[in-house]
Structures are given as structure tokens and as C-alpha cells.
Tab-separated table of C-alpha atoms in Angstrom:
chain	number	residue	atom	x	y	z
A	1414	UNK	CA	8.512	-10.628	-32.427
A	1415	UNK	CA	8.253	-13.611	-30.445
A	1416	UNK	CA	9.686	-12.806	-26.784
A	1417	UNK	CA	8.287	-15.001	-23.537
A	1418	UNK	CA	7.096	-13.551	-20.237
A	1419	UNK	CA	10.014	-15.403	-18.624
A	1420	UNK	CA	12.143	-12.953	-20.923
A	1421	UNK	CA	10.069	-9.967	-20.012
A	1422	UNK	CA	10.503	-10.680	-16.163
A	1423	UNK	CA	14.437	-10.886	-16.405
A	1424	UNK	CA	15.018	-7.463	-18.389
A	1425	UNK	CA	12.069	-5.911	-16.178
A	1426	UNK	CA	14.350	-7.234	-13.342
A	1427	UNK	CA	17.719	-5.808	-15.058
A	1428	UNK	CA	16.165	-2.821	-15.434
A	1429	UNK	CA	15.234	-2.551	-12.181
A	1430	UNK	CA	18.680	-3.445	-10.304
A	1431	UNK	CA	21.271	-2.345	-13.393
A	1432	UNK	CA	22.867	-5.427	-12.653
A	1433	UNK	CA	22.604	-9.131	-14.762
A	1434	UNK	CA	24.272	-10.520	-11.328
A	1435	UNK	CA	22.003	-8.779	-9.221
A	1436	UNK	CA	18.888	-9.875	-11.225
A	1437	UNK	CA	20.359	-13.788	-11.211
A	1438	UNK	CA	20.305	-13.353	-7.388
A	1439	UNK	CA	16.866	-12.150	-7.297
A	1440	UNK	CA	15.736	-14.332	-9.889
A	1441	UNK	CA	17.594	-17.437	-8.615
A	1442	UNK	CA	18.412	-17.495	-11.709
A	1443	UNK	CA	22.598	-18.049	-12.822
A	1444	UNK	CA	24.419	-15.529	-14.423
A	1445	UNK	CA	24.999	-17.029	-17.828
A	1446	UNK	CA	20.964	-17.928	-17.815
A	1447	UNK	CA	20.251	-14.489	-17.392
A	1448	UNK	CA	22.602	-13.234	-19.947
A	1449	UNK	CA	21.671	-15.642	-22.313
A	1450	UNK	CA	18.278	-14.061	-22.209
A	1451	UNK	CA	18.750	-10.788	-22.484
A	1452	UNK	CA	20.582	-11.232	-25.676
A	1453	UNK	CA	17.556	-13.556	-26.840
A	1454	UNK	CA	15.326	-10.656	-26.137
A	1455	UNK	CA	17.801	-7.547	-27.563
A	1456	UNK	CA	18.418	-9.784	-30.796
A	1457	UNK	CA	14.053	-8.808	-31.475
A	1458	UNK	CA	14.928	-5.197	-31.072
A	1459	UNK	CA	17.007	-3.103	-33.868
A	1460	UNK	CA	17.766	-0.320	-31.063
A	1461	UNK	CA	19.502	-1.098	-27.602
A	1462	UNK	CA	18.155	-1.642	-24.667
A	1463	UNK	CA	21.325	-1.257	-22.268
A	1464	UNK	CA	24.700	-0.276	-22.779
A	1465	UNK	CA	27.994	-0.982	-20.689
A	1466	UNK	CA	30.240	2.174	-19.754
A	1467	UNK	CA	33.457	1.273	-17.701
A	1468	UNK	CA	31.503	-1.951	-15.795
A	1469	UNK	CA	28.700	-0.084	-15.052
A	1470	UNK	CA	24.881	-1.518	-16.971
A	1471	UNK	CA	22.718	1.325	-18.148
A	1472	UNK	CA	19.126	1.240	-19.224
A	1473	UNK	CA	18.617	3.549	-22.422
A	1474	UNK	CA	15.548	5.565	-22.756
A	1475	UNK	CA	14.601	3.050	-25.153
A	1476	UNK	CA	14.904	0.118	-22.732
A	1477	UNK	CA	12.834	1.853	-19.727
A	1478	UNK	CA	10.460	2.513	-22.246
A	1479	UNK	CA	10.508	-1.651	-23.061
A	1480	UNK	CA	10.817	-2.261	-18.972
A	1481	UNK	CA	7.170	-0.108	-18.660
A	1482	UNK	CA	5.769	-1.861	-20.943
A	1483	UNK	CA	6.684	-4.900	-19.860
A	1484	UNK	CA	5.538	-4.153	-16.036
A	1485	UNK	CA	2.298	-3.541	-17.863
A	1486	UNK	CA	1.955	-6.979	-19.572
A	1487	UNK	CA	3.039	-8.629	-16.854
A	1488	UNK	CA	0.760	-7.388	-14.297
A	1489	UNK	CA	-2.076	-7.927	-16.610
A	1490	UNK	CA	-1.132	-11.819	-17.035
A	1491	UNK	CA	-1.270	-11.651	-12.826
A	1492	UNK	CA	-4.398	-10.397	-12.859
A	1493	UNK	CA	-5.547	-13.432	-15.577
A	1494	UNK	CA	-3.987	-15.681	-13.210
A	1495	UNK	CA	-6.068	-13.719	-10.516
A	1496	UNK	CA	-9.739	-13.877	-12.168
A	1497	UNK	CA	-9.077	-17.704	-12.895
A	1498	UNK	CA	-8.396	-18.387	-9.184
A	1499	UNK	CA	-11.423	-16.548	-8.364
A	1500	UNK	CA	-13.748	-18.344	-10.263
A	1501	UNK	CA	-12.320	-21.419	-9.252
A	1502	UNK	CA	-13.803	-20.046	-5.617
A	1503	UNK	CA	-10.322	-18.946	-4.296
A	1504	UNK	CA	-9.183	-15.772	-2.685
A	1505	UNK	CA	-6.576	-14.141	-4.782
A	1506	UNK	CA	-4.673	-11.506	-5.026
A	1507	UNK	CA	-1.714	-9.041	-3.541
A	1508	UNK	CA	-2.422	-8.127	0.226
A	1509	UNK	CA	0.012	-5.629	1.079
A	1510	UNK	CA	1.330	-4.582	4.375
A	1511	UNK	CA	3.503	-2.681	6.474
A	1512	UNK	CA	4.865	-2.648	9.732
A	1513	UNK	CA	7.340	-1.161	12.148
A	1514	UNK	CA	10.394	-3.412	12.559
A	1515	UNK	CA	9.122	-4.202	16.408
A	1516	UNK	CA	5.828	-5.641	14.688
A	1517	UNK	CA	7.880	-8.203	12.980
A	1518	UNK	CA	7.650	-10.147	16.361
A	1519	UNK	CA	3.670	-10.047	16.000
A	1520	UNK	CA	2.846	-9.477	12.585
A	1521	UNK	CA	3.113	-13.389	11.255
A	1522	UNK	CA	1.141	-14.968	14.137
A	1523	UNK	CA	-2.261	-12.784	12.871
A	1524	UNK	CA	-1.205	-14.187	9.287
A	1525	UNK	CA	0.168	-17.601	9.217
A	1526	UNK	CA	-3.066	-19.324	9.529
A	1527	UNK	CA	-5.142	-16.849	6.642
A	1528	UNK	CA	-1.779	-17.595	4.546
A	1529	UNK	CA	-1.748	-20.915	4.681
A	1530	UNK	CA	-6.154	-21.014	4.031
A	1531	UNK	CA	-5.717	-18.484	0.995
A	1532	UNK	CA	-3.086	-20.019	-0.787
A	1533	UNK	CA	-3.550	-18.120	-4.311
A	1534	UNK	CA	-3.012	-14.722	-2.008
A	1535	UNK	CA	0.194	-13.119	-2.330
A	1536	UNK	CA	1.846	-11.566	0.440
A	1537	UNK	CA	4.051	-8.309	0.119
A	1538	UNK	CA	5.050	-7.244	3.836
A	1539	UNK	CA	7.770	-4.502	4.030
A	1540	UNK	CA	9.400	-4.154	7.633
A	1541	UNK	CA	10.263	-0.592	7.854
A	1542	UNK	CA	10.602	1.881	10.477
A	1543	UNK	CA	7.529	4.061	11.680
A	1544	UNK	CA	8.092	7.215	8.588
A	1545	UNK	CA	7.842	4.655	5.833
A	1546	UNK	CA	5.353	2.987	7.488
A	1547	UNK	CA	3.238	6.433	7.319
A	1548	UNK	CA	4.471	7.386	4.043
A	1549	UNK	CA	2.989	4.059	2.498
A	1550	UNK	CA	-0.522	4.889	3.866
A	1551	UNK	CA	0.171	8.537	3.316
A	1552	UNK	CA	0.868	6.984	-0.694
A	1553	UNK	CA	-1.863	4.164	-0.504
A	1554	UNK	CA	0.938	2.033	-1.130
A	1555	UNK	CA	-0.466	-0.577	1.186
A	1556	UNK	CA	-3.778	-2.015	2.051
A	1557	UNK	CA	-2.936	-2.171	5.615
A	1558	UNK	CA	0.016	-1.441	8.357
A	1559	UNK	CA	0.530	-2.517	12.232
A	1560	UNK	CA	1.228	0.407	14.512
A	1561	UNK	CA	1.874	1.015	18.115
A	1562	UNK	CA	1.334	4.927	17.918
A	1563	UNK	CA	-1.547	5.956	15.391
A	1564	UNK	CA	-0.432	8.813	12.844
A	1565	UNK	CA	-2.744	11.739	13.250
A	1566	UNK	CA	-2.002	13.388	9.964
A	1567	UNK	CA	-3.945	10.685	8.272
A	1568	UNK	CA	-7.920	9.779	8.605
A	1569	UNK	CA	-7.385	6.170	9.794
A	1570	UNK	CA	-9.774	2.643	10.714
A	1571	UNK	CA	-8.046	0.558	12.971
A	1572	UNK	CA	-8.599	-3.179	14.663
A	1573	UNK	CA	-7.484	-2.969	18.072
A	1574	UNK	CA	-5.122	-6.075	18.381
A	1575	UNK	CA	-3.448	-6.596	21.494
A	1576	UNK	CA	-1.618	-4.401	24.148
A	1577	UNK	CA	2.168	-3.145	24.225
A	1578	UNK	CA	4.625	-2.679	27.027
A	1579	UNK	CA	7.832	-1.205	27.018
A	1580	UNK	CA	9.881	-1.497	29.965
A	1581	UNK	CA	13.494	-0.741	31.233
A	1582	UNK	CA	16.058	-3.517	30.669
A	1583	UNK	CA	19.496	-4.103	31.354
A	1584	UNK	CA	21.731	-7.025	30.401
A	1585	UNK	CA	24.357	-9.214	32.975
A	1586	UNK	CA	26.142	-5.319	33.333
A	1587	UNK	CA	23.012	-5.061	35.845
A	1588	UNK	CA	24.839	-7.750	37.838
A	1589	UNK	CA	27.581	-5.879	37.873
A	1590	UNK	CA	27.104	-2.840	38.236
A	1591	UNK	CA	25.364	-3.527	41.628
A	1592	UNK	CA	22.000	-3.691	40.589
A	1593	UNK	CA	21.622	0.202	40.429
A	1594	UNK	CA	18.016	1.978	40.940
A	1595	UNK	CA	16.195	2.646	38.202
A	1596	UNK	CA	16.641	6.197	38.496
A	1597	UNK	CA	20.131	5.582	38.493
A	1598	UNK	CA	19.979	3.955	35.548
A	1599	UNK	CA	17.866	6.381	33.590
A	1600	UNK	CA	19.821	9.431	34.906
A	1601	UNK	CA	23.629	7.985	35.349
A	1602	UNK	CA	24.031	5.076	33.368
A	1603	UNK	CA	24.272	4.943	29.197
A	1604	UNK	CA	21.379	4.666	27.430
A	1605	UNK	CA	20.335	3.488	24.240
A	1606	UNK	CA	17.979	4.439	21.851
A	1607	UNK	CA	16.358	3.771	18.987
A	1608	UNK	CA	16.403	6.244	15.998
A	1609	UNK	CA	14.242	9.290	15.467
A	1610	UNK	CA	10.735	9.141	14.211
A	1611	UNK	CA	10.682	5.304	16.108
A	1612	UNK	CA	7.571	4.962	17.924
A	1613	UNK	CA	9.649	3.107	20.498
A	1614	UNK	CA	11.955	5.992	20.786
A	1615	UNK	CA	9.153	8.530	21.070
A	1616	UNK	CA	7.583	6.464	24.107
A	1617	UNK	CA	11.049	6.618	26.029
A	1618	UNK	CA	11.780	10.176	25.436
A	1619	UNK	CA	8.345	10.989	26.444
A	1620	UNK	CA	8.517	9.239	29.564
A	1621	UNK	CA	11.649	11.380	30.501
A	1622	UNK	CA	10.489	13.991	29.392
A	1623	UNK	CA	7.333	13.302	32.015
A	1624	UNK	CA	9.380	12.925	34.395
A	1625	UNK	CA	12.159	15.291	34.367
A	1626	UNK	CA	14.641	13.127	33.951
A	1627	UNK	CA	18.438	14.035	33.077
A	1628	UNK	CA	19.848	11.289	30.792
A	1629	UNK	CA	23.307	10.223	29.659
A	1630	UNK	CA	22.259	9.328	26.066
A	1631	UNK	CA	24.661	6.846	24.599
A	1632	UNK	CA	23.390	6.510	20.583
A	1633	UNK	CA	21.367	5.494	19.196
A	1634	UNK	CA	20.422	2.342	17.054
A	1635	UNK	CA	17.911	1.434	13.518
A	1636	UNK	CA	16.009	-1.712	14.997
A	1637	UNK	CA	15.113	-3.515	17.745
A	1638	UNK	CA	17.128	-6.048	17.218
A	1639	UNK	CA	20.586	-3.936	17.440
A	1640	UNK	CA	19.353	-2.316	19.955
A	1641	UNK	CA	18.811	-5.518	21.634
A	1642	UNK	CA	22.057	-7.085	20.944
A	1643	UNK	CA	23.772	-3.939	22.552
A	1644	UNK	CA	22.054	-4.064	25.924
A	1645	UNK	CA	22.878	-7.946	26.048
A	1646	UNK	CA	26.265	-7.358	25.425
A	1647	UNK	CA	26.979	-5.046	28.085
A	1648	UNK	CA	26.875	-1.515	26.014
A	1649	UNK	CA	24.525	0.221	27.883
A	1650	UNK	CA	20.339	0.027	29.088
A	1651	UNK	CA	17.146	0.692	27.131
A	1652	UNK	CA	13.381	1.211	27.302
A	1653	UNK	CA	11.992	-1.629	25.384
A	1654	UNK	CA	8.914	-3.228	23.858
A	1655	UNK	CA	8.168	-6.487	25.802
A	1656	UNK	CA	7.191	-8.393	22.634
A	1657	UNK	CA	10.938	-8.920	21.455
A	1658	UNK	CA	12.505	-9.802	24.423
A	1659	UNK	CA	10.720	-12.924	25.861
A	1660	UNK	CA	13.301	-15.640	25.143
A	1661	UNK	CA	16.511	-13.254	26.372
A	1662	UNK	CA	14.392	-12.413	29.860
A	1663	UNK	CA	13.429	-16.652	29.571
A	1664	UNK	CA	17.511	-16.738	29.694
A	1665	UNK	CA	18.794	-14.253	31.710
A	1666	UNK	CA	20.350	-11.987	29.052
A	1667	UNK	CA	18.480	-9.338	29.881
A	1668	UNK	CA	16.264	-7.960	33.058
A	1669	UNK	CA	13.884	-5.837	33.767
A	1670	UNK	CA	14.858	-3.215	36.093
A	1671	UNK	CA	11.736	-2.019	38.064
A	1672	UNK	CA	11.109	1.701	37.704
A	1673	UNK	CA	7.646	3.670	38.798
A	1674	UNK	CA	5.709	4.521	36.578
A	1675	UNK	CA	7.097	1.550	33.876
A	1676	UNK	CA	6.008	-0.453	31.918
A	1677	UNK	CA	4.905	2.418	28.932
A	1678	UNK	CA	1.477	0.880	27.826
A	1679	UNK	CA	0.338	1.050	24.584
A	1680	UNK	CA	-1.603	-0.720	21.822
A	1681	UNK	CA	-0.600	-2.661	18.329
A	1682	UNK	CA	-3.279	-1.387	16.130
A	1683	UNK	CA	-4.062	-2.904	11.909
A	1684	UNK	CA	-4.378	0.294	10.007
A	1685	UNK	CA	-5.885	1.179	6.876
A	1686	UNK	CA	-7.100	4.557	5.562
A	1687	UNK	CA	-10.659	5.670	5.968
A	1688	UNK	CA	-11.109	6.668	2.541
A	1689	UNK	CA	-9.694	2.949	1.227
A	1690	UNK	CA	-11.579	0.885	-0.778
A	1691	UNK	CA	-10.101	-2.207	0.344
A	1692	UNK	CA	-9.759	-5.251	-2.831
A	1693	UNK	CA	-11.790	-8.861	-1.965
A	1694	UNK	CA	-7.944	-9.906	-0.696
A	1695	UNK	CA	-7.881	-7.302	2.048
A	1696	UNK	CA	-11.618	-7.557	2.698
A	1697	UNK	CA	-10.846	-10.900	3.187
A	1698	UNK	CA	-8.033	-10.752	5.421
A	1699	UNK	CA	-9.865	-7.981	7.826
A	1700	UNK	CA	-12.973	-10.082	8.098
A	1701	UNK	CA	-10.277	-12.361	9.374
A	1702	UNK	CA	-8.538	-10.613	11.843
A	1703	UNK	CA	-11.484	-9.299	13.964
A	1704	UNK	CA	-12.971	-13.158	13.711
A	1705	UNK	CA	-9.963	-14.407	15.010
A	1706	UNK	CA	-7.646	-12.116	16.565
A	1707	UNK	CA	-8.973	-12.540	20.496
A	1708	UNK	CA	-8.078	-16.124	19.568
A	1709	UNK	CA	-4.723	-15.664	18.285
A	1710	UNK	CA	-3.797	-13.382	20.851
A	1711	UNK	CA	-4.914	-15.814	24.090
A	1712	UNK	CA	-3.237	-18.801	22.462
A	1713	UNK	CA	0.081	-17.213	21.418
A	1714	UNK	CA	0.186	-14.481	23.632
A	1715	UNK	CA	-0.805	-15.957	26.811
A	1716	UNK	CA	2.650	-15.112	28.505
A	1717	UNK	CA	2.367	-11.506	27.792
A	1718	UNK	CA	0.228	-10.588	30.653
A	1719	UNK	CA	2.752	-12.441	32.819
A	1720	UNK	CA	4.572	-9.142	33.394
């Protein structure tokens, strides 16, 4: 047999999506490339390793047992590529992270700079919502994930990185809909919310829940960012984390509509299991974090305590 690792990576990747278009995509790779490869590869096999039924690719049991065995070779050539980097003197490796979707606003500025000083480390950050989040610790999936609220189901070591505000916000509607009270607002007026299990959502319903508030509950949204776009645009108001909204309060699309008791106050927190024994990448990277993160927090962050 004489097959390449570039040919092992593109039926790994077939096998993976089912698709020779989808794995072009991924692979940036065109279609006829990709095909032309795959029947390179099949031609060293006497027994199938996918089969077409209607239009739809399937993987035989044959071919996932090829795809495993191919994830196996080619993680061991990453770690060779690894072990050379190290002895070089580099930090290498896969640091892997993940964070709620309203992290995404905070999450690069406490990496950028160890990124771009590590270059053999790989990055693999998955933007989630707060239940995948915990389910990739829960897994050890991760070496490390950014928070607001701290699971309590899991035995967790956490860096304290900077605080978190979430406050009521309407867009122009505020304008003109008189400028209503607050209460009016939270008790009369629609309001939007983020999904269940959302750590923003569970720090709105808890403060009307505090304080015996009756709500007219629009929907609710999967991100930040829809939720945003549907406060701007008139839909209805929100409780929402200050981090995401700087430029639209710098611009008038939104406002923050004074209420007692507001802003919510909580922390961002980097998580990692107690139990974890973290790799030389993610060593690395928290050794970097609590040398820098006061730093990176006064210099990009300096507007934050603005409000």
C-alpha cells in the first residue's frame, strides 16, 4: 500500500461529514481534488469504503474501521510534529477551550497576545451556550472554559478575570414609547430573553424573581447577538451583559434604562477541573493569564467601569 497522510485526512474528513462537497469546503479543497483522492486511496483497498444510495454517501463498516485508524495515525504524526517543536524550545500543542457565546466578546483579548508568542500552539475554542460549556468539563473535553456563573455539580479551579454587569436596555422604541420607568418596562412592556440553561437568562429571571416582578415575556432568543439585534430594532427590551453592547450604547442604538437594584453583578471566571492534569500547553497558557490578566483587563477594559 502506498497511501499519503494528505489522503488519510480527506477520507477521515468524508467520513466525518458524508459529503465529498462538504469535505472540499472544509478542506478548501475543490470537489474534483477531493474525488480524485478518494478513488486514489479506494483503488489500495479490495473492499469499499463508501457506497452511494439515491445521492446520499455512506461510510461502510469497513471504511469507519479505515477512518479510526486513520484518526489514529494522524494524531500520532501531530504529536511528532509536537515533540520536534518542543525540543526546538517551543510551546506546542492543542489548548482547548470553551466559552459561553457572551464570552466571545472577552475571550480573544486574554489570548491574542499568548497566540501570537506560542505560535506552534493550536487553538480549538468552541462558542457554545452555558450546557455544552458544562458538559465539556463534565467530559474533560477541554482544558479550560470562561464562565460567568460557576457550575456546582463539578469540583472546579478558577482565575478570577474581570467583573460582569448586566443591565436593562432598550433600543430608539425607548424614545418612543415615552421613556417609560423601568418598572414599566419590566412589568408592561415585551421582553426578551435568552434561552434556557443561559447564564444570562438565569441572572434576569432571578432578578424578577427577587423582586416580584410580573413580566410580559416576549421569546426568547439562542445568543447575544440576536438578542441584541431584536432590542435595536424595536422588538422589545432585555437584561443584558454590558460587555457586548459598548459600540451600540457608543451610538445610540440602545440605552440603558435605569432600574434599582440594576446592574446584575457578576464575575467572568477561566475554569478547569480540580482533578485536571493540565498538558505543558495549558500550563503554559494559565501561568499566562494570572501574569497578565490585571494588565489586559486595565488596558482593554478601561471603559467598563465607566458605567
Amino acid at each position: 500500500m502506498n497511501y499519503t497522510l494528505h489522503q488519510l485526512q480527506i477520507f477521515l474528513k468524508i467520513a466525518e461529514l458524508k459529503s465529498i462537497t462538504k469535505a472540499s469546503e472544509a478542506l478548501y479543497l475543490t470537489q474534483p481534488a477531493v474525488s480524485i483522492q478518494l478513488k486514489k486511496f479506494q483503488d489500495q483497498f479490495s473492499i469499499p469504503l463508501t457506497e452511494i444510495v439515491g445521492r446520499q454517501l455512506y461510510v461502510t463498516d469497513f471504511g469507519h474501521e479505515i477512518a479510526e485508524a486513520a484518526q489514529t495515525i494522524l494524531e500520532q504524526v501531530e504529536q511528532i510534529n509536537y515533540k520536534s517543536q518542543a525540543f526546538q524550545g517551543q510551546i506546542s500543542g492543542k489548548l482547548k477551550i470553551s466559552i459561553v457565546s457572551t464570552a466571545k466578546y472577552l475571550m480573544p483579548y486574554f489570548l491574542s497576545e499568548f497566540m501570537q508568542q506560542n505560535p506552534a500552539v493550536d487553538l480549538i475554542m468552541n462558542v457554545t451556550n452555558k450546557a455544552t460549556v458544562v458538559d465539556s468539563l463534565e467530559n474533560n473535553e477541554v482544558d479550560f472554559a470562561m464562565v460567568s456563573v460557576i457550575p456546582d455539580q463539578i469540583k472546579l479551579e478558577r482565575v478570577e478575570l474581570m467583573q460582569n454587569k448586566l443591565f436593562l436596555v432598550g433600543g430608539k422604541r425607548y424614545e418612543n414609547d415615552g421613556r417609560p420607568s423601568g418598572k414599566k418596562v419590566l412589568t408592561e412592556l415585551p421582553l426578551i430573553y435568552r434561552e434556557k440553561g443561559s447564564a444570562t437568562r438565569a441572572a434576569m429571571e432571578e432578578f424578577i424573581s427577587k423582586n416580584k416582578l410580573p413580566t410580559y415575556k416576549k421569546f426568547s432568543l439562542q445568543s447575544n447577538e440576536a438578542l441584541k439585534q431584536a432590542v435595536i430594532s424595536g422588538i422589545g427590551y432585555s437584561i443584558m451583559p454590558l460587555i457586548g453592547i459598548k459600540n451600540d450604547l457608543s451610538n445610540g442604538d440602545l440605552q440603558i434604562i435605569p432600574y434599582k437594584g440594576l446592574p446584575v453583578k457578576t464575575n467572568w471566571n477561566l475554569v478547569w477541573r480540580s482533578a485536571k492534569k493540565l498538558s505543558p500547553v495549558a500550563q503554559a497558557y494559565l501561568d499566562y493569564v494570572n501574569s497578565n490578566k490585571d494588565r489586559i483587563i486595565n488596558d482593554t477594559f478601561d471603559w467598563f467601569e465607566s458605567y
